[in-house]
mmCIF file of C-alpha atoms in Angstrom:
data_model
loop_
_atom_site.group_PDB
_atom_site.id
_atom_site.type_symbol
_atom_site.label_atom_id
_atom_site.label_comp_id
_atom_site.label_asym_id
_atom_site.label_seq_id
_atom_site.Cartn_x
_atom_site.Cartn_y
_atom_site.Cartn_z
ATOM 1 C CA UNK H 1 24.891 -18.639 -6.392
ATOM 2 C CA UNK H 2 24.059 -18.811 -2.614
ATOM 3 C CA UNK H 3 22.722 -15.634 -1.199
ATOM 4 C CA UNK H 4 25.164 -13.963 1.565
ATOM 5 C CA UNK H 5 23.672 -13.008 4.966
ATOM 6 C CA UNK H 6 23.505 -9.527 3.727
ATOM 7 C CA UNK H 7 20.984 -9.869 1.052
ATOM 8 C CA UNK H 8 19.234 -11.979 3.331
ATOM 9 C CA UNK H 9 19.033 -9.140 5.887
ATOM 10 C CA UNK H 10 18.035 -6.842 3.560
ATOM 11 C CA UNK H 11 15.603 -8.946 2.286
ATOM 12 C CA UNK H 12 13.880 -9.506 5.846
ATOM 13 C CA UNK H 13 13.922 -5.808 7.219
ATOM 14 C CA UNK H 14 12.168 -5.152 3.352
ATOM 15 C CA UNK H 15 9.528 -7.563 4.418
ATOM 16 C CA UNK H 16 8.857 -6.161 7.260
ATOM 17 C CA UNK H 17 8.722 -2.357 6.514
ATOM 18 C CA UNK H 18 6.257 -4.006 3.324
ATOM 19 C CA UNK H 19 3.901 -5.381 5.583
ATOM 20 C CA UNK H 20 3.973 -2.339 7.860
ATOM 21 C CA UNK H 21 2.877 -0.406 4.518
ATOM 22 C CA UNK H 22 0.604 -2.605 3.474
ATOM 23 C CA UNK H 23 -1.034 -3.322 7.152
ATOM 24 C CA UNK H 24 -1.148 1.560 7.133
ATOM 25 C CA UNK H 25 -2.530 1.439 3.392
ATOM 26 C CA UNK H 26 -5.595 -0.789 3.982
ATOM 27 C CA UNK H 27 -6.119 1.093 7.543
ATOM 28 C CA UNK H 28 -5.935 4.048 5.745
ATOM 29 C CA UNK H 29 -8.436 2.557 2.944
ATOM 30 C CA UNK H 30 -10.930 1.368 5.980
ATOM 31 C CA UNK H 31 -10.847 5.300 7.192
ATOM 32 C CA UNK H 32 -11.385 6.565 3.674
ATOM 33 C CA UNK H 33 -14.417 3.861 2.946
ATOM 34 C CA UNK H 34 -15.921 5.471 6.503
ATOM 35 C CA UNK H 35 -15.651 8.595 5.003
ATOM 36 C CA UNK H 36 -16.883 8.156 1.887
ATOM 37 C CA UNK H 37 -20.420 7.298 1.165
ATOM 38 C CA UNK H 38 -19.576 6.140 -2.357
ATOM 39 C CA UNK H 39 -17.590 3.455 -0.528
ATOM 40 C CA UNK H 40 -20.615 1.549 1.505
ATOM 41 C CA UNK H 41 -21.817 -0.605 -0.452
ATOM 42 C CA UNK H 42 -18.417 -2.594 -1.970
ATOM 43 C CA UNK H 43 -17.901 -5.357 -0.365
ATOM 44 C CA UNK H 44 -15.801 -5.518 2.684
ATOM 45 C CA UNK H 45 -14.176 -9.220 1.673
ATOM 46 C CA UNK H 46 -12.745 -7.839 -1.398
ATOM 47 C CA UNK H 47 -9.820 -5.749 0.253
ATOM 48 C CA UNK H 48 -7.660 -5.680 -2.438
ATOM 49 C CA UNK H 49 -10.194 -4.099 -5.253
ATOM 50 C CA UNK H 50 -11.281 -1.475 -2.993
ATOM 51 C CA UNK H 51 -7.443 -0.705 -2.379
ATOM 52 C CA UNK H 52 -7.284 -0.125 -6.259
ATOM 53 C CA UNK H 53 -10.335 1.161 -6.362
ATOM 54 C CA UNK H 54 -9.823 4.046 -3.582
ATOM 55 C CA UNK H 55 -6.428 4.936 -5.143
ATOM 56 C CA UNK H 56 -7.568 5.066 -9.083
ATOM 57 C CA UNK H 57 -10.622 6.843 -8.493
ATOM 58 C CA UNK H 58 -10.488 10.898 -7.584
ATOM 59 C CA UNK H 59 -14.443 11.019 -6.551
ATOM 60 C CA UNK H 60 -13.956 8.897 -3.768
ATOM 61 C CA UNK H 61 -12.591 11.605 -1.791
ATOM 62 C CA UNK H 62 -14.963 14.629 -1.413
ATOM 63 C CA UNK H 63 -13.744 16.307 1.184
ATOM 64 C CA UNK H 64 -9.569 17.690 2.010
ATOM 65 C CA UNK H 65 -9.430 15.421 4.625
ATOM 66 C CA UNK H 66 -10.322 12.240 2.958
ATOM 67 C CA UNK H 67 -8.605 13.552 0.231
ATOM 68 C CA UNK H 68 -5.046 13.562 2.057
ATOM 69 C CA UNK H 69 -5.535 9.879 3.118
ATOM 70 C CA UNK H 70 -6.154 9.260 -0.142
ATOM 71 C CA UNK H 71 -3.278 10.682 -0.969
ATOM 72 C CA UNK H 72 -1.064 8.792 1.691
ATOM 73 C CA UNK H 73 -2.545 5.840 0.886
ATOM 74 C CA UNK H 74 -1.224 6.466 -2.726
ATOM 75 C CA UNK H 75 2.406 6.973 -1.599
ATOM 76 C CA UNK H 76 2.332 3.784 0.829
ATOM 77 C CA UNK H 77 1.542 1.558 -2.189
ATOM 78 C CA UNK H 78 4.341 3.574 -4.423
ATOM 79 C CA UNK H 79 6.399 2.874 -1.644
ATOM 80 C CA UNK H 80 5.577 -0.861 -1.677
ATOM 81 C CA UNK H 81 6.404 -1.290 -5.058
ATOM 82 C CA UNK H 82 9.838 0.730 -5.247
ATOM 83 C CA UNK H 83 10.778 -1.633 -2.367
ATOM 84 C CA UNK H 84 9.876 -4.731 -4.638
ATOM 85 C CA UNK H 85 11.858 -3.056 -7.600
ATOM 86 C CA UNK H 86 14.644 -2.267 -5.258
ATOM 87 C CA UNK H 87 14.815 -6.317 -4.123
ATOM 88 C CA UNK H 88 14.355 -7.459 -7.866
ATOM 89 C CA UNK H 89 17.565 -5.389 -9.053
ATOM 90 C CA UNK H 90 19.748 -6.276 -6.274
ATOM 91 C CA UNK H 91 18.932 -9.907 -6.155
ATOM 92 C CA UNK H 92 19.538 -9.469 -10.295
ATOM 93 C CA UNK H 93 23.048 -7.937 -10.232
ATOM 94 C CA UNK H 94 24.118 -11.062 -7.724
ATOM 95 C CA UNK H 95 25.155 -9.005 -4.530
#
């Protein structure tokens, strides 16, 4: 079944408000690491880990600051993957 023009319009403005999540989490994770001195030594190539790593771990952010990009951080990657859920069940049902 060929995809209508809608689905493909929803599909592109998804991508883009994804990247623009994903572009504001890993700023958000480069303030956080400046913050935090547990942070320094990881290794700057592996962005990815140190996204994980910043949101799973609570003693990364010592102070309320660092603690509320943490925290917005959190809900930009929640937000990432509720838009890949949302994609997955529309492109399921066939609309």
């Amino acid at each position: 079944m060929p995809y209508t023009a809608t689905y493909l319009w929803f599909v592109g403005i998804c991508s883009i408000v994804t990247a623009w999540l994903m572009i504001s989490a890993i700023r958000l994770c480069r303030q956080i690491e400046d913050r935090s001195e547990r942070l320094r030594n990881f290794s700057s190539v592996a962005r990815l880990p140190k996204l994980v790593n910043v949101a799973i771990n609570r003693d990364v952010a010592s102070d309320v600051e660092t603690q509320a990009l943490r925290r917005g951080m959190i809900a930009r990657l929640l937000a990432i993957g509720a838009i890949g859920i949302a994609v997955n069940l529309i492109a399921w049902t066939g609309v």
